[in-house]
């Protein structure tokens, strides 16, 4: 009887994991972890590690393949390609404004979160970056034309998006 109960519990857990909300929560949690790691690295070394971004892409793709009902390729892949291309072109044209690592990080977030949640993260990240830059400029901690690492602001935006997702504000 214990084996049957164990199998029944495993089956119940797998069925629970198939729900779109659970898969989206897994993606949100994964991206919060990646953003925190990337933000720490960006603050210390002023670079974004490709291995973290590759892991996020592969894990998100695996979730999309395992749970196709919870992950719409048309809702995620096409905006991800468009935004990533736009961010990469911006990075090439104006490298001081946005680094290539930031462009790839933002592309990953579009891919995993979808358009609406990504816009929320991007808006929050830009707002926090702007307010921080104003504060640092007013305190004369940085000069006009200076740069700040952007990944920490993306991490804050991603944390806020996770909270919004958990509270179901979106």
PDB file of C-alpha atoms in Angstrom:
ATOM      1  CA  UNK A   1       0.000   0.000   0.000  1.00  0.00           C
ATOM      2  CA  UNK A   2       2.845   2.435   0.776  1.00  0.00           C
ATOM      3  CA  UNK A   3       4.237   2.202  -2.758  1.00  0.00           C
ATOM      4  CA  UNK A   4       0.812   2.975  -4.208  1.00  0.00           C
ATOM      5  CA  UNK A   5       0.448   5.960  -1.872  1.00  0.00           C
ATOM      6  CA  UNK A   6       3.891   7.217  -2.899  1.00  0.00           C
ATOM      7  CA  UNK A   7       3.053   6.889  -6.590  1.00  0.00           C
ATOM      8  CA  UNK A   8      -0.277   8.638  -6.026  1.00  0.00           C
ATOM      9  CA  UNK A   9       1.473  11.517  -4.238  1.00  0.00           C
ATOM     10  CA  UNK A  10       4.064  11.830  -7.012  1.00  0.00           C
ATOM     11  CA  UNK A  11       1.300  11.883  -9.622  1.00  0.00           C
ATOM     12  CA  UNK A  12      -0.564  14.566  -7.629  1.00  0.00           C
ATOM     13  CA  UNK A  13       2.604  16.670  -7.411  1.00  0.00           C
ATOM     14  CA  UNK A  14       3.237  16.367 -11.158  1.00  0.00           C
ATOM     15  CA  UNK A  15      -0.341  17.395 -11.885  1.00  0.00           C
ATOM     16  CA  UNK A  16       0.070  20.419  -9.612  1.00  0.00           C
ATOM     17  CA  UNK A  17       3.276  21.380 -11.422  1.00  0.00           C
ATOM     18  CA  UNK A  18       1.469  21.339 -14.756  1.00  0.00           C
ATOM     19  CA  UNK A  19      -0.672  24.320 -13.778  1.00  0.00           C
ATOM     20  CA  UNK A  20       0.357  27.500 -15.621  1.00  0.00           C
ATOM     21  CA  UNK A  21       0.572  29.561 -12.427  1.00  0.00           C
ATOM     22  CA  UNK A  22       3.062  27.141 -10.884  1.00  0.00           C
ATOM     23  CA  UNK A  23       5.258  27.138 -14.002  1.00  0.00           C
ATOM     24  CA  UNK A  24       5.202  30.941 -14.132  1.00  0.00           C
ATOM     25  CA  UNK A  25       6.101  31.073 -10.443  1.00  0.00           C
ATOM     26  CA  UNK A  26       9.066  28.760 -11.110  1.00  0.00           C
ATOM     27  CA  UNK A  27      10.214  31.046 -13.937  1.00  0.00           C
ATOM     28  CA  UNK A  28       9.847  34.132 -11.729  1.00  0.00           C
ATOM     29  CA  UNK A  29      11.833  32.506  -8.919  1.00  0.00           C
ATOM     30  CA  UNK A  30      14.515  31.362 -11.360  1.00  0.00           C
ATOM     31  CA  UNK A  31      14.858  34.851 -12.804  1.00  0.00           C
ATOM     32  CA  UNK A  32      15.027  36.482  -9.371  1.00  0.00           C
ATOM     33  CA  UNK A  33      17.926  34.174  -8.545  1.00  0.00           C
ATOM     34  CA  UNK A  34      19.656  34.860 -11.850  1.00  0.00           C
ATOM     35  CA  UNK A  35      19.121  38.619 -11.519  1.00  0.00           C
ATOM     36  CA  UNK A  36      20.529  38.675  -7.990  1.00  0.00           C
ATOM     37  CA  UNK A  37      23.607  36.699  -9.073  1.00  0.00           C
ATOM     38  CA  UNK A  38      24.083  38.862 -12.155  1.00  0.00           C
ATOM     39  CA  UNK A  39      23.579  42.067 -10.123  1.00  0.00           C
ATOM     40  CA  UNK A  40      26.231  40.997  -7.615  1.00  0.00           C
ATOM     41  CA  UNK A  41      28.664  40.207 -10.423  1.00  0.00           C
ATOM     42  CA  UNK A  42      27.860  43.446 -12.244  1.00  0.00           C
ATOM     43  CA  UNK A  43      28.476  45.493  -9.101  1.00  0.00           C
ATOM     44  CA  UNK A  44      31.802  43.776  -8.369  1.00  0.00           C
ATOM     45  CA  UNK A  45      33.228  43.243 -11.852  1.00  0.00           C
ATOM     46  CA  UNK A  46      31.103  45.444 -14.154  1.00  0.00           C
ATOM     47  CA  UNK A  47      30.282  42.436 -16.329  1.00  0.00           C
ATOM     48  CA  UNK A  48      27.391  39.999 -16.691  1.00  0.00           C
ATOM     49  CA  UNK A  49      28.314  36.302 -16.818  1.00  0.00           C
ATOM     50  CA  UNK A  50      27.075  34.514 -19.915  1.00  0.00           C
ATOM     51  CA  UNK A  51      26.825  31.189 -18.087  1.00  0.00           C
ATOM     52  CA  UNK A  52      24.017  32.510 -15.860  1.00  0.00           C
ATOM     53  CA  UNK A  53      22.108  33.796 -18.878  1.00  0.00           C
ATOM     54  CA  UNK A  54      22.613  30.536 -20.769  1.00  0.00           C
ATOM     55  CA  UNK A  55      21.387  28.539 -17.764  1.00  0.00           C
ATOM     56  CA  UNK A  56      18.269  30.734 -17.568  1.00  0.00           C
ATOM     57  CA  UNK A  57      17.588  30.314 -21.272  1.00  0.00           C
ATOM     58  CA  UNK A  58      18.033  26.529 -21.189  1.00  0.00           C
ATOM     59  CA  UNK A  59      15.958  26.072 -18.026  1.00  0.00           C
ATOM     60  CA  UNK A  60      13.157  28.267 -19.390  1.00  0.00           C
ATOM     61  CA  UNK A  61      13.213  26.347 -22.675  1.00  0.00           C
ATOM     62  CA  UNK A  62      13.063  23.054 -20.766  1.00  0.00           C
ATOM     63  CA  UNK A  63      10.038  24.281 -18.800  1.00  0.00           C
ATOM     64  CA  UNK A  64       8.420  25.416 -22.048  1.00  0.00           C
ATOM     65  CA  UNK A  65       8.934  21.987 -23.603  1.00  0.00           C
ATOM     66  CA  UNK A  66       7.731  20.087 -20.523  1.00  0.00           C
ATOM     67  CA  UNK A  67       4.719  22.305 -19.875  1.00  0.00           C
ATOM     68  CA  UNK A  68       3.540  23.680 -23.240  1.00  0.00           C
ATOM     69  CA  UNK A  69       0.142  24.722 -21.855  1.00  0.00           C
ATOM     70  CA  UNK A  70       1.813  27.121 -19.443  1.00  0.00           C
ATOM     71  CA  UNK A  71       4.270  28.656 -21.897  1.00  0.00           C
ATOM     72  CA  UNK A  72       3.097  30.210 -25.137  1.00  0.00           C
ATOM     73  CA  UNK A  73       5.929  30.331 -27.669  1.00  0.00           C
ATOM     74  CA  UNK A  74       4.200  32.998 -29.730  1.00  0.00           C
ATOM     75  CA  UNK A  75       3.733  35.166 -26.643  1.00  0.00           C
ATOM     76  CA  UNK A  76       7.358  34.844 -25.555  1.00  0.00           C
ATOM     77  CA  UNK A  77       9.746  33.989 -28.384  1.00  0.00           C
ATOM     78  CA  UNK A  78       8.808  36.664 -30.924  1.00  0.00           C
ATOM     79  CA  UNK A  79       8.945  39.615 -28.499  1.00  0.00           C
ATOM     80  CA  UNK A  80      12.183  38.171 -27.071  1.00  0.00           C
ATOM     81  CA  UNK A  81      13.803  38.148 -30.500  1.00  0.00           C
ATOM     82  CA  UNK A  82      12.583  41.668 -31.294  1.00  0.00           C
ATOM     83  CA  UNK A  83      13.585  43.190 -27.952  1.00  0.00           C
ATOM     84  CA  UNK A  84      16.937  41.397 -27.828  1.00  0.00           C
ATOM     85  CA  UNK A  85      17.773  42.609 -31.310  1.00  0.00           C
ATOM     86  CA  UNK A  86      16.771  46.156 -30.360  1.00  0.00           C
ATOM     87  CA  UNK A  87      18.804  46.085 -27.154  1.00  0.00           C
ATOM     88  CA  UNK A  88      21.833  44.618 -28.945  1.00  0.00           C
ATOM     89  CA  UNK A  89      21.647  47.339 -31.609  1.00  0.00           C
ATOM     90  CA  UNK A  90      21.381  49.985 -28.868  1.00  0.00           C
ATOM     91  CA  UNK A  91      24.374  48.432 -27.115  1.00  0.00           C
ATOM     92  CA  UNK A  92      26.421  48.490 -30.307  1.00  0.00           C
ATOM     93  CA  UNK A  93      25.382  52.043 -31.196  1.00  0.00           C
ATOM     94  CA  UNK A  94      25.689  53.501 -27.689  1.00  0.00           C
ATOM     95  CA  UNK A  95      27.773  51.173 -25.465  1.00  0.00           C
ATOM     96  CA  UNK A  96      27.903  53.632 -22.554  1.00  0.00           C
ATOM     97  CA  UNK A  97      24.111  53.539 -22.267  1.00  0.00           C
ATOM     98  CA  UNK A  98      23.595  49.777 -22.280  1.00  0.00           C
ATOM     99  CA  UNK A  99      26.151  47.011 -22.185  1.00  0.00           C
ATOM    100  CA  UNK A 100      25.888  43.827 -24.227  1.00  0.00           C
ATOM    101  CA  UNK A 101      25.379  41.773 -21.060  1.00  0.00           C
ATOM    102  CA  UNK A 102      22.465  43.995 -20.083  1.00  0.00           C
ATOM    103  CA  UNK A 103      20.977  43.515 -23.549  1.00  0.00           C
ATOM    104  CA  UNK A 104      21.189  39.737 -23.221  1.00  0.00           C
ATOM    105  CA  UNK A 105      19.750  39.822 -19.690  1.00  0.00           C
ATOM    106  CA  UNK A 106      16.777  41.881 -20.838  1.00  0.00           C
ATOM    107  CA  UNK A 107      16.247  39.551 -23.799  1.00  0.00           C
ATOM    108  CA  UNK A 108      16.177  36.568 -21.441  1.00  0.00           C
ATOM    109  CA  UNK A 109      13.589  38.280 -19.267  1.00  0.00           C
ATOM    110  CA  UNK A 110      11.320  38.960 -22.246  1.00  0.00           C
ATOM    111  CA  UNK A 111      11.658  35.320 -23.271  1.00  0.00           C
ATOM    112  CA  UNK A 112      10.794  33.887 -19.878  1.00  0.00           C
ATOM    113  CA  UNK A 113       8.295  36.408 -18.547  1.00  0.00           C
ATOM    114  CA  UNK A 114       6.408  37.484 -21.632  1.00  0.00           C
ATOM    115  CA  UNK A 115       5.785  41.004 -22.882  1.00  0.00           C
ATOM    116  CA  UNK A 116       3.568  42.421 -20.118  1.00  0.00           C
ATOM    117  CA  UNK A 117       5.610  41.242 -17.139  1.00  0.00           C
ATOM    118  CA  UNK A 118       8.831  42.273 -18.889  1.00  0.00           C
ATOM    119  CA  UNK A 119       7.526  45.815 -19.431  1.00  0.00           C
ATOM    120  CA  UNK A 120       6.777  45.978 -15.731  1.00  0.00           C
ATOM    121  CA  UNK A 121      10.348  44.900 -14.876  1.00  0.00           C
ATOM    122  CA  UNK A 122      11.858  47.304 -17.422  1.00  0.00           C
ATOM    123  CA  UNK A 123       9.761  50.243 -16.212  1.00  0.00           C
ATOM    124  CA  UNK A 124      10.645  49.593 -12.589  1.00  0.00           C
ATOM    125  CA  UNK A 125      14.345  49.120 -13.409  1.00  0.00           C
ATOM    126  CA  UNK A 126      14.494  52.368 -15.385  1.00  0.00           C
ATOM    127  CA  UNK A 127      12.628  54.252 -12.646  1.00  0.00           C
ATOM    128  CA  UNK A 128      14.941  52.985  -9.892  1.00  0.00           C
ATOM    129  CA  UNK A 129      18.023  53.703 -12.026  1.00  0.00           C
ATOM    130  CA  UNK A 130      16.817  57.237 -12.775  1.00  0.00           C
ATOM    131  CA  UNK A 131      16.042  58.002  -9.123  1.00  0.00           C
ATOM    132  CA  UNK A 132      19.367  56.563  -7.983  1.00  0.00           C
ATOM    133  CA  UNK A 133      21.255  58.587 -10.588  1.00  0.00           C
ATOM    134  CA  UNK A 134      19.462  61.775  -9.489  1.00  0.00           C
ATOM    135  CA  UNK A 135      20.308  61.067  -5.865  1.00  0.00           C
ATOM    136  CA  UNK A 136      23.968  60.309  -6.628  1.00  0.00           C
ATOM    137  CA  UNK A 137      24.261  63.408  -8.829  1.00  0.00           C
ATOM    138  CA  UNK A 138      22.708  65.627  -6.183  1.00  0.00           C
ATOM    139  CA  UNK A 139      25.077  64.227  -3.527  1.00  0.00           C
ATOM    140  CA  UNK A 140      27.964  64.646  -5.981  1.00  0.00           C
ATOM    141  CA  UNK A 141      28.883  60.945  -5.728  1.00  0.00           C
ATOM    142  CA  UNK A 142      28.986  60.679  -9.523  1.00  0.00           C
ATOM    143  CA  UNK A 143      29.513  63.186 -12.296  1.00  0.00           C
ATOM    144  CA  UNK A 144      27.195  63.887 -15.193  1.00  0.00           C
ATOM    145  CA  UNK A 145      27.963  61.437 -17.970  1.00  0.00           C
ATOM    146  CA  UNK A 146      29.090  58.744 -15.531  1.00  0.00           C
ATOM    147  CA  UNK A 147      27.768  55.213 -15.688  1.00  0.00           C
ATOM    148  CA  UNK A 148      26.056  52.887 -13.253  1.00  0.00           C
ATOM    149  CA  UNK A 149      25.767  49.108 -13.483  1.00  0.00           C
ATOM    150  CA  UNK A 150      22.230  48.393 -14.708  1.00  0.00           C
ATOM    151  CA  UNK A 151      21.768  44.775 -13.593  1.00  0.00           C
ATOM    152  CA  UNK A 152      21.111  45.698  -9.923  1.00  0.00           C
ATOM    153  CA  UNK A 153      18.179  47.829 -11.025  1.00  0.00           C
ATOM    154  CA  UNK A 154      16.885  44.973 -13.181  1.00  0.00           C
ATOM    155  CA  UNK A 155      17.152  42.732 -10.103  1.00  0.00           C
ATOM    156  CA  UNK A 156      15.082  45.176  -8.045  1.00  0.00           C
ATOM    157  CA  UNK A 157      12.519  45.362 -10.858  1.00  0.00           C
ATOM    158  CA  UNK A 158      12.425  41.551 -11.017  1.00  0.00           C
ATOM    159  CA  UNK A 159      11.916  41.304  -7.241  1.00  0.00           C
ATOM    160  CA  UNK A 160       9.018  43.750  -7.499  1.00  0.00           C
ATOM    161  CA  UNK A 161       7.559  41.735 -10.380  1.00  0.00           C
ATOM    162  CA  UNK A 162       7.769  38.569  -8.265  1.00  0.00           C
ATOM    163  CA  UNK A 163       5.889  40.327  -5.470  1.00  0.00           C
ATOM    164  CA  UNK A 164       3.286  41.562  -7.978  1.00  0.00           C
ATOM    165  CA  UNK A 165       2.957  38.029  -9.327  1.00  0.00           C
ATOM    166  CA  UNK A 166       2.544  36.556  -5.845  1.00  0.00           C
ATOM    167  CA  UNK A 167      -0.034  39.189  -4.931  1.00  0.00           C
ATOM    168  CA  UNK A 168      -1.620  38.805  -8.393  1.00  0.00           C
ATOM    169  CA  UNK A 169      -1.475  42.514  -9.319  1.00  0.00           C
ATOM    170  CA  UNK A 170      -0.791  41.849 -13.018  1.00  0.00           C
TER     171      UNK A 170
END
